[in-house]
PDB file of C-alpha atoms in Angstrom:
ATOM      1  CA  MET A   1       4.564 -19.654 -15.350  1.00  0.00           C
ATOM      2  CA  MET A   2       1.770 -18.638 -12.982  1.00  0.00           C
ATOM      3  CA  LEU A   3       2.882 -18.064  -9.415  1.00  0.00           C
ATOM      4  CA  THR A   4       0.870 -19.437  -6.516  1.00  0.00           C
ATOM      5  CA  VAL A   5      -0.705 -17.004  -4.047  1.00  0.00           C
ATOM      6  CA  GLU A   6       2.058 -17.862  -1.579  1.00  0.00           C
ATOM      7  CA  GLN A   7       4.807 -17.270  -4.145  1.00  0.00           C
ATOM      8  CA  LEU A   8       3.344 -13.959  -5.260  1.00  0.00           C
ATOM      9  CA  PHE A   9       3.060 -12.644  -1.714  1.00  0.00           C
ATOM     10  CA  ASP A  10       6.528 -13.895  -0.871  1.00  0.00           C
ATOM     11  CA  GLY A  11       7.908 -11.901  -3.813  1.00  0.00           C
ATOM     12  CA  LEU A  12       6.010  -8.826  -2.658  1.00  0.00           C
ATOM     13  CA  TRP A  13       7.177  -9.362   0.930  1.00  0.00           C
ATOM     14  CA  GLN A  14      10.866  -9.773   0.093  1.00  0.00           C
ATOM     15  CA  ASP A  15      10.781  -6.610  -2.013  1.00  0.00           C
ATOM     16  CA  TYR A  16       8.929  -4.749   0.762  1.00  0.00           C
ATOM     17  CA  LEU A  17      11.557  -5.781   3.306  1.00  0.00           C
ATOM     18  CA  SER A  18      14.298  -4.340   1.098  1.00  0.00           C
ATOM     19  CA  HIS A  19      12.690  -0.872   1.305  1.00  0.00           C
ATOM     20  CA  THR A  20      11.240  -1.062   4.824  1.00  0.00           C
ATOM     21  CA  PRO A  21      14.050  -1.620   7.326  1.00  0.00           C
ATOM     22  CA  SER A  22      11.612  -1.163  10.221  1.00  0.00           C
ATOM     23  CA  ALA A  23       9.499  -4.170   9.177  1.00  0.00           C
ATOM     24  CA  LYS A  24      11.628  -6.915  10.737  1.00  0.00           C
ATOM     25  CA  PRO A  25      12.105  -5.078  14.054  1.00  0.00           C
ATOM     26  CA  ILE A  26       8.324  -4.490  14.190  1.00  0.00           C
ATOM     27  CA  HIS A  27       7.772  -8.204  13.534  1.00  0.00           C
ATOM     28  CA  GLN A  28      10.127  -9.055  16.368  1.00  0.00           C
ATOM     29  CA  LEU A  29       8.540  -6.502  18.703  1.00  0.00           C
ATOM     30  CA  LEU A  30       4.952  -7.626  18.135  1.00  0.00           C
ATOM     31  CA  GLY A  31       5.403 -11.294  17.315  1.00  0.00           C
ATOM     32  CA  GLY A  32       8.439 -12.236  19.332  1.00  0.00           C
ATOM     33  CA  GLY A  33       9.548 -14.416  16.433  1.00  0.00           C
ATOM     34  CA  ALA A  34       6.144 -16.045  15.912  1.00  0.00           C
ATOM     35  CA  ASP A  35       4.320 -15.840  12.596  1.00  0.00           C
ATOM     36  CA  ILE A  36       2.357 -12.658  12.000  1.00  0.00           C
ATOM     37  CA  ILE A  37      -0.780 -12.844   9.870  1.00  0.00           C
ATOM     38  CA  ASN A  38      -1.024 -10.300   7.056  1.00  0.00           C
ATOM     39  CA  ASP A  39      -4.461  -8.668   6.795  1.00  0.00           C
ATOM     40  CA  HIS A  40      -3.845  -6.951   3.457  1.00  0.00           C
ATOM     41  CA  ILE A  41      -1.361  -5.245   1.184  1.00  0.00           C
ATOM     42  CA  ALA A  42      -1.797  -2.032  -0.777  1.00  0.00           C
ATOM     43  CA  LEU A  43      -0.582  -1.187  -4.266  1.00  0.00           C
ATOM     44  CA  ARG A  44      -0.592   2.196  -6.025  1.00  0.00           C
ATOM     45  CA  THR A  45      -0.880   3.012  -9.729  1.00  0.00           C
ATOM     46  CA  PHE A  46      -2.325   5.421 -12.303  1.00  0.00           C
ATOM     47  CA  ASN A  47      -5.654   5.204 -14.146  1.00  0.00           C
ATOM     48  CA  ILE A  48      -4.055   5.052 -17.598  1.00  0.00           C
ATOM     49  CA  GLY A  49      -3.125   2.001 -19.653  1.00  0.00           C
ATOM     50  CA  PRO A  50      -1.408  -0.329 -19.394  1.00  0.00           C
ATOM     51  CA  VAL A  51      -1.149   0.097 -15.601  1.00  0.00           C
ATOM     52  CA  THR A  52      -4.742   0.621 -14.375  1.00  0.00           C
ATOM     53  CA  VAL A  53      -6.135  -0.942 -11.211  1.00  0.00           C
ATOM     54  CA  ASP A  54      -7.850  -3.572 -13.329  1.00  0.00           C
ATOM     55  CA  ALA A  55      -4.583  -4.466 -15.070  1.00  0.00           C
ATOM     56  CA  LEU A  56      -2.792  -4.988 -11.750  1.00  0.00           C
ATOM     57  CA  ALA A  57      -5.793  -6.773 -10.264  1.00  0.00           C
ATOM     58  CA  GLN A  58      -5.767  -9.349 -13.039  1.00  0.00           C
ATOM     59  CA  HIS A  59      -2.823 -11.100 -11.390  1.00  0.00           C
ATOM     60  CA  PHE A  60      -4.926 -11.659  -8.277  1.00  0.00           C
ATOM     61  CA  LEU A  61      -8.085 -12.560 -10.203  1.00  0.00           C
ATOM     62  CA  ASN A  62      -6.036 -15.253 -11.960  1.00  0.00           C
ATOM     63  CA  LEU A  63      -5.347 -16.746  -8.521  1.00  0.00           C
ATOM     64  CA  GLY A  64      -8.965 -16.899  -7.378  1.00  0.00           C
ATOM     65  CA  TYR A  65      -9.426 -13.408  -5.945  1.00  0.00           C
ATOM     66  CA  PHE A  66     -12.606 -11.444  -6.586  1.00  0.00           C
ATOM     67  CA  GLU A  67     -13.500  -7.757  -6.435  1.00  0.00           C
ATOM     68  CA  ALA A  68     -15.196  -6.950  -3.123  1.00  0.00           C
ATOM     69  CA  GLY A  69     -15.385  -3.160  -2.783  1.00  0.00           C
ATOM     70  CA  GLN A  70     -14.875   0.225  -4.458  1.00  0.00           C
ATOM     71  CA  TYR A  71     -13.770   3.474  -2.833  1.00  0.00           C
ATOM     72  CA  ASP A  72     -13.490   7.152  -3.810  1.00  0.00           C
ATOM     73  CA  PHE A  73     -11.001   9.658  -2.417  1.00  0.00           C
ATOM     74  CA  GLU A  74     -12.132  12.910  -3.971  1.00  0.00           C
ATOM     75  CA  ALA A  75      -9.688  15.247  -2.211  1.00  0.00           C
ATOM     76  CA  LYS A  76      -6.691  13.106  -3.178  1.00  0.00           C
ATOM     77  CA  LYS A  77      -8.119  12.425  -6.660  1.00  0.00           C
ATOM     78  CA  LEU A  78      -7.933   8.667  -6.209  1.00  0.00           C
ATOM     79  CA  LYS A  79     -10.160   5.665  -6.751  1.00  0.00           C
ATOM     80  CA  ALA A  80      -9.567   2.216  -5.307  1.00  0.00           C
ATOM     81  CA  LYS A  81     -10.846  -1.348  -5.244  1.00  0.00           C
ATOM     82  CA  HIS A  82     -10.232  -4.157  -2.845  1.00  0.00           C
ATOM     83  CA  PHE A  83     -10.042  -7.852  -3.586  1.00  0.00           C
ATOM     84  CA  GLN A  84     -10.531 -10.958  -1.464  1.00  0.00           C
ATOM     85  CA  HIS A  85      -9.952 -14.662  -1.893  1.00  0.00           C
ATOM     86  CA  ALA A  86     -12.404 -17.455  -1.162  1.00  0.00           C
ATOM     87  CA  ASN A  87      -9.724 -18.777   1.190  1.00  0.00           C
ATOM     88  CA  PRO A  88     -10.043 -16.367   4.151  1.00  0.00           C
ATOM     89  CA  HIS A  89      -6.449 -17.058   5.173  1.00  0.00           C
ATOM     90  CA  TYR A  90      -5.132 -15.266   2.095  1.00  0.00           C
ATOM     91  CA  PRO A  91      -4.508 -11.529   2.525  1.00  0.00           C
ATOM     92  CA  LYS A  92      -6.845  -8.968   1.031  1.00  0.00           C
ATOM     93  CA  VAL A  93      -5.495  -6.648  -1.664  1.00  0.00           C
ATOM     94  CA  PHE A  94      -6.214  -2.909  -1.855  1.00  0.00           C
ATOM     95  CA  ILE A  95      -5.282  -1.252  -5.164  1.00  0.00           C
ATOM     96  CA  SER A  96      -5.664   2.479  -5.752  1.00  0.00           C
ATOM     97  CA  GLU A  97      -5.082   4.643  -8.817  1.00  0.00           C
ATOM     98  CA  LEU A  98      -4.516   8.354  -9.360  1.00  0.00           C
ATOM     99  CA  LEU A  99      -7.085  10.068 -11.588  1.00  0.00           C
ATOM    100  CA  VAL A 100      -4.451  11.564 -13.844  1.00  0.00           C
ATOM    101  CA  GLU A 101      -6.881  13.667 -15.884  1.00  0.00           C
ATOM    102  CA  GLU A 102      -7.772  15.624 -12.731  1.00  0.00           C
ATOM    103  CA  MET A 103      -4.170  16.731 -12.199  1.00  0.00           C
ATOM    104  CA  PRO A 104      -2.605  19.961 -13.559  1.00  0.00           C
ATOM    105  CA  THR A 105      -1.361  19.708 -17.145  1.00  0.00           C
ATOM    106  CA  ALA A 106       2.318  19.597 -16.159  1.00  0.00           C
ATOM    107  CA  VAL A 107       1.628  16.663 -13.829  1.00  0.00           C
ATOM    108  CA  GLN A 108      -0.400  14.842 -16.463  1.00  0.00           C
ATOM    109  CA  THR A 109       2.410  15.247 -18.993  1.00  0.00           C
ATOM    110  CA  LEU A 110       5.012  13.912 -16.587  1.00  0.00           C
ATOM    111  CA  VAL A 111       2.922  10.939 -15.441  1.00  0.00           C
ATOM    112  CA  LYS A 112       2.103   9.988 -19.039  1.00  0.00           C
ATOM    113  CA  ARG A 113       5.807  10.092 -19.866  1.00  0.00           C
ATOM    114  CA  MET A 114       6.569   7.843 -16.900  1.00  0.00           C
ATOM    115  CA  VAL A 115       3.893   5.313 -17.843  1.00  0.00           C
ATOM    116  CA  ALA A 116       5.058   5.343 -21.471  1.00  0.00           C
ATOM    117  CA  SER A 117       8.320   3.835 -20.167  1.00  0.00           C
ATOM    118  CA  VAL A 118       6.469   0.708 -19.072  1.00  0.00           C
ATOM    119  CA  ASN A 119       6.569  -2.246 -21.448  1.00  0.00           C
ATOM    120  CA  PRO A 120       2.941  -3.501 -21.674  1.00  0.00           C
ATOM    121  CA  GLU A 121       4.211  -7.076 -21.858  1.00  0.00           C
ATOM    122  CA  ASP A 122       5.859  -6.641 -18.459  1.00  0.00           C
ATOM    123  CA  VAL A 123       2.536  -5.678 -16.880  1.00  0.00           C
ATOM    124  CA  SER A 124       1.151  -9.115 -17.680  1.00  0.00           C
ATOM    125  CA  LYS A 125       3.890 -10.805 -15.613  1.00  0.00           C
ATOM    126  CA  PRO A 126       3.098 -11.312 -11.900  1.00  0.00           C
ATOM    127  CA  GLU A 127       6.574 -10.038 -10.996  1.00  0.00           C
ATOM    128  CA  PHE A 128       5.542  -6.626 -12.315  1.00  0.00           C
ATOM    129  CA  LEU A 129       3.727  -6.096  -9.012  1.00  0.00           C
ATOM    130  CA  TYR A 130       7.101  -5.764  -7.265  1.00  0.00           C
ATOM    131  CA  SER A 131       9.234  -4.454 -10.141  1.00  0.00           C
ATOM    132  CA  GLY A 132       9.710  -0.927  -8.784  1.00  0.00           C
ATOM    133  CA  SER A 133       9.817   2.115 -11.031  1.00  0.00           C
ATOM    134  CA  HIS A 134      10.325   1.852 -14.793  1.00  0.00           C
ATOM    135  CA  TRP A 135      11.441   5.461 -15.231  1.00  0.00           C
ATOM    136  CA  GLN A 136      13.590   8.179 -13.728  1.00  0.00           C
ATOM    137  CA  VAL A 137      12.598  11.652 -12.623  1.00  0.00           C
ATOM    138  CA  SER A 138      14.656  14.697 -11.717  1.00  0.00           C
ATOM    139  CA  LYS A 139      14.583  16.517  -8.382  1.00  0.00           C
ATOM    140  CA  ASP A 140      12.461  19.293  -9.913  1.00  0.00           C
ATOM    141  CA  GLU A 141      10.037  16.763 -11.392  1.00  0.00           C
ATOM    142  CA  TYR A 142       9.727  14.925  -8.082  1.00  0.00           C
ATOM    143  CA  GLN A 143       9.052  18.195  -6.288  1.00  0.00           C
ATOM    144  CA  LEU A 144       6.483  19.225  -8.901  1.00  0.00           C
ATOM    145  CA  LEU A 145       4.586  16.001  -8.269  1.00  0.00           C
ATOM    146  CA  ALA A 146       4.926  16.362  -4.495  1.00  0.00           C
ATOM    147  CA  GLN A 147       3.418  19.838  -4.694  1.00  0.00           C
ATOM    148  CA  HIS A 148       0.222  18.501  -6.257  1.00  0.00           C
ATOM    149  CA  SER A 149       0.026  14.860  -5.148  1.00  0.00           C
ATOM    150  CA  GLU A 150       2.154  13.108  -2.551  1.00  0.00           C
ATOM    151  CA  TYR A 151       0.787   9.883  -4.047  1.00  0.00           C
ATOM    152  CA  ALA A 152       2.137  10.696  -7.517  1.00  0.00           C
ATOM    153  CA  ALA A 153       5.492  11.755  -6.057  1.00  0.00           C
ATOM    154  CA  TRP A 154       5.764   8.439  -4.190  1.00  0.00           C
ATOM    155  CA  MET A 155       4.947   6.529  -7.378  1.00  0.00           C
ATOM    156  CA  SER A 156       7.569   8.484  -9.341  1.00  0.00           C
ATOM    157  CA  VAL A 157      10.278   7.101  -7.056  1.00  0.00           C
ATOM    158  CA  TRP A 158       9.047   3.719  -5.839  1.00  0.00           C
ATOM    159  CA  GLY A 159       6.765   2.532  -8.633  1.00  0.00           C
ATOM    160  CA  TYR A 160       5.280  -0.933  -8.431  1.00  0.00           C
ATOM    161  CA  ARG A 161       5.647  -2.636  -5.057  1.00  0.00           C
ATOM    162  CA  ALA A 162       3.638  -3.126  -1.895  1.00  0.00           C
ATOM    163  CA  ASN A 163       3.143   0.293  -0.367  1.00  0.00           C
ATOM    164  CA  HIS A 164       2.487  -1.463   2.932  1.00  0.00           C
ATOM    165  CA  PHE A 165       1.757  -4.789   4.570  1.00  0.00           C
ATOM    166  CA  THR A 166      -0.719  -4.964   7.454  1.00  0.00           C
ATOM    167  CA  VAL A 167      -0.571  -6.849  10.735  1.00  0.00           C
ATOM    168  CA  SER A 168      -3.869  -8.564  11.571  1.00  0.00           C
ATOM    169  CA  VAL A 169      -4.303  -7.546  15.202  1.00  0.00           C
ATOM    170  CA  ASN A 170      -7.179 -10.052  15.500  1.00  0.00           C
ATOM    171  CA  GLU A 171      -4.629 -12.843  15.102  1.00  0.00           C
ATOM    172  CA  LEU A 172      -1.783 -11.254  17.053  1.00  0.00           C
ATOM    173  CA  PRO A 173      -1.059 -13.181  20.279  1.00  0.00           C
ATOM    174  CA  GLY A 174      -0.673 -11.051  23.377  1.00  0.00           C
ATOM    175  CA  PHE A 175      -2.652  -8.050  22.122  1.00  0.00           C
ATOM    176  CA  GLU A 176      -6.382  -7.446  22.442  1.00  0.00           C
ATOM    177  CA  THR A 177      -6.706  -3.819  21.364  1.00  0.00           C
ATOM    178  CA  LEU A 178      -5.136  -1.538  18.797  1.00  0.00           C
ATOM    179  CA  GLU A 179      -4.243   0.861  21.622  1.00  0.00           C
ATOM    180  CA  GLN A 180      -2.012  -1.852  23.093  1.00  0.00           C
ATOM    181  CA  VAL A 181      -0.302  -2.381  19.750  1.00  0.00           C
ATOM    182  CA  ASN A 182       0.230   1.347  19.266  1.00  0.00           C
ATOM    183  CA  GLN A 183       1.677   1.727  22.759  1.00  0.00           C
ATOM    184  CA  ALA A 184       4.112  -1.132  22.166  1.00  0.00           C
ATOM    185  CA  LEU A 185       5.211   0.492  18.906  1.00  0.00           C
ATOM    186  CA  LYS A 186       5.725   3.896  20.527  1.00  0.00           C
ATOM    187  CA  ASP A 187       7.587   2.309  23.431  1.00  0.00           C
ATOM    188  CA  GLY A 188       9.766   0.635  20.800  1.00  0.00           C
ATOM    189  CA  GLY A 189      10.654   3.985  19.273  1.00  0.00           C
ATOM    190  CA  PHE A 190       8.450   3.835  16.158  1.00  0.00           C
ATOM    191  CA  THR A 191       6.632   6.931  14.910  1.00  0.00           C
ATOM    192  CA  LEU A 192       2.910   6.505  14.269  1.00  0.00           C
ATOM    193  CA  ASN A 193       0.821   8.284  11.657  1.00  0.00           C
ATOM    194  CA  SER A 194      -1.246  10.708  13.742  1.00  0.00           C
ATOM    195  CA  SER A 195      -3.256  12.211  10.866  1.00  0.00           C
ATOM    196  CA  GLY A 196      -6.888  11.939  11.933  1.00  0.00           C
ATOM    197  CA  GLY A 197      -5.722  10.481  15.252  1.00  0.00           C
ATOM    198  CA  GLU A 198      -3.439   7.520  15.871  1.00  0.00           C
ATOM    199  CA  ILE A 199      -6.430   5.179  15.442  1.00  0.00           C
ATOM    200  CA  LYS A 200      -8.485   5.643  12.295  1.00  0.00           C
ATOM    201  CA  GLY A 201     -11.995   4.225  12.418  1.00  0.00           C
ATOM    202  CA  SER A 202     -13.759   2.620  15.376  1.00  0.00           C
ATOM    203  CA  LYS A 203     -15.730  -0.404  16.478  1.00  0.00           C
ATOM    204  CA  ALA A 204     -18.830   1.406  15.176  1.00  0.00           C
ATOM    205  CA  VAL A 205     -17.518   1.217  11.576  1.00  0.00           C
ATOM    206  CA  LEU A 206     -16.206  -2.328  12.249  1.00  0.00           C
ATOM    207  CA  LEU A 207     -12.567  -1.495  11.473  1.00  0.00           C
ATOM    208  CA  GLU A 208      -9.787   0.188  13.449  1.00  0.00           C
ATOM    209  CA  GLN A 209      -6.491   0.986  11.715  1.00  0.00           C
ATOM    210  CA  SER A 210      -3.178   2.554  12.609  1.00  0.00           C
ATOM    211  CA  SER A 211       0.182   2.728  10.871  1.00  0.00           C
ATOM    212  CA  THR A 212       3.772   3.762  11.248  1.00  0.00           C
ATOM    213  CA  MET A 213       5.149   6.643   9.263  1.00  0.00           C
ATOM    214  CA  ALA A 214       7.076   5.355   6.262  1.00  0.00           C
ATOM    215  CA  ASP A 215      10.766   4.630   6.536  1.00  0.00           C
ATOM    216  CA  SER A 216      12.993   7.112   4.718  1.00  0.00           C
ATOM    217  CA  GLN A 217      15.585   5.982   2.205  1.00  0.00           C
ATOM    218  CA  GLN A 218      18.126   7.845   0.127  1.00  0.00           C
ATOM    219  CA  VAL A 219      17.185   7.653  -3.538  1.00  0.00           C
ATOM    220  CA  GLN A 220      19.245   8.527  -6.608  1.00  0.00           C
ATOM    221  CA  LEU A 221      17.091  10.631  -8.888  1.00  0.00           C
ATOM    222  CA  SER A 222      18.302  11.526 -12.372  1.00  0.00           C
ATOM    223  CA  ASP A 223      20.218  14.559 -11.091  1.00  0.00           C
ATOM    224  CA  ALA A 224      20.255  14.424  -7.286  1.00  0.00           C
ATOM    225  CA  LYS A 225      20.069  12.252  -4.195  1.00  0.00           C
ATOM    226  CA  LEU A 226      17.129  12.775  -1.853  1.00  0.00           C
ATOM    227  CA  ASP A 227      15.844  11.149   1.323  1.00  0.00           C
ATOM    228  CA  ILE A 228      12.324  10.064   0.416  1.00  0.00           C
ATOM    229  CA  PRO A 229       9.649   8.174   2.419  1.00  0.00           C
ATOM    230  CA  SER A 230       9.418   4.577   1.197  1.00  0.00           C
ATOM    231  CA  CYS A 231       7.010   2.020   2.718  1.00  0.00           C
ATOM    232  CA  PHE A 232       5.292   1.589   6.078  1.00  0.00           C
ATOM    233  CA  TYR A 233       3.515  -0.965   8.260  1.00  0.00           C
ATOM    234  CA  GLU A 234      -0.202  -0.903   9.042  1.00  0.00           C
ATOM    235  CA  PHE A 235      -2.148  -2.568  11.859  1.00  0.00           C
ATOM    236  CA  ALA A 236      -5.805  -3.532  11.507  1.00  0.00           C
ATOM    237  CA  LEU A 237      -8.357  -4.712  14.048  1.00  0.00           C
ATOM    238  CA  ARG A 238     -11.607  -5.959  12.531  1.00  0.00           C
ATOM    239  CA  HIS A 239     -14.937  -6.226  14.374  1.00  0.00           C
ATOM    240  CA  LYS A 240     -17.946  -8.473  13.864  1.00  0.00           C
ATOM    241  CA  ASP A 241     -20.959  -7.246  11.917  1.00  0.00           C
ATOM    242  CA  ALA A 242     -24.638  -7.818  12.791  1.00  0.00           C
ATOM    243  CA  ALA A 243     -24.400 -11.331  11.367  1.00  0.00           C
ATOM    244  CA  GLY A 244     -21.485 -12.165  13.640  1.00  0.00           C
ATOM    245  CA  GLU A 245     -18.964 -12.178  10.793  1.00  0.00           C
ATOM    246  CA  LEU A 246     -15.717 -10.214  10.865  1.00  0.00           C
ATOM    247  CA  TYR A 247     -15.973  -7.175   8.597  1.00  0.00           C
ATOM    248  CA  GLN A 248     -13.800  -7.690   5.524  1.00  0.00           C
ATOM    249  CA  GLY A 249     -14.028  -4.314   3.777  1.00  0.00           C
ATOM    250  CA  PHE A 250     -12.331  -0.962   4.182  1.00  0.00           C
ATOM    251  CA  VAL A 251     -13.464   2.456   5.420  1.00  0.00           C
ATOM    252  CA  ALA A 252     -12.704   5.237   2.943  1.00  0.00           C
ATOM    253  CA  ALA A 253     -12.404   7.976   5.578  1.00  0.00           C
ATOM    254  CA  SER A 254      -9.802   5.916   7.440  1.00  0.00           C
ATOM    255  CA  ALA A 255      -7.913   4.815   4.323  1.00  0.00           C
ATOM    256  CA  ASP A 256      -7.716   8.474   3.304  1.00  0.00           C
ATOM    257  CA  LYS A 257      -5.563   9.147   6.383  1.00  0.00           C
ATOM    258  CA  ILE A 258      -3.538   5.940   6.014  1.00  0.00           C
ATOM    259  CA  PHE A 259      -2.358   7.222   2.608  1.00  0.00           C
ATOM    260  CA  GLU A 260      -0.606  10.012   4.512  1.00  0.00           C
ATOM    261  CA  SER A 261       1.811   7.535   6.100  1.00  0.00           C
ATOM    262  CA  THR A 262       4.149   8.209   3.170  1.00  0.00           C
ATOM    263  CA  ASN A 263       4.094  11.975   3.687  1.00  0.00           C
ATOM    264  CA  ALA A 264       7.474  13.463   4.580  1.00  0.00           C
ATOM    265  CA  ASN A 265       7.843  13.581   8.372  1.00  0.00           C
TER     266      ASN A 265
END
């Protein structure tokens, strides 16, 4: 049965809440109980079958989304695409993938073993997008991945789920600037991602972004328990382009720093 857009995002949201204990308090802090509009979600994966960006994106394409941008992150060895819906009220979707062939051999071997645990038939089910990990890794394996790619290490533990949701500051009552949002978060005791500055981007590039540092949760690996960063919350303020339309894309230089929200504090 095909889920509706609302059902799919509700599944993603409920899973996200279970790994992001700060999300509800942030909602309460910024929204005061009112609805908060989600600008976009982000998903992570690997560039090998059956779990490529295009495979994950198919679930959104089936629901009327279309590809609207491509991005390269050479230093992190990632590529990404973003997707939009003809209905502007539906959140955008940002899906990235690790270029596995550019990793050291030991990392490639481990990632291929992880992906081999995925049943290809499961990937075709919408629920796969919030199904978590389909494998287990040891402490040494996790640390090997973390040494070469924080992204791969995160995937080895958390797998398939929304890496973050994003508050649309444009539609957030009571706030006009991202600085105001950030100050409210800091006053509320939340730690912001300061990599590249607390605000990534600017009005000049039509997009300003900030994010919390990911919550930390204790995870049972195959042979040890570790506290590992899980998911985080992002905040986006979009500006109008020359045509007077709100910019709908992403800025690679800013997104590069947002990825670091799941780095260990």
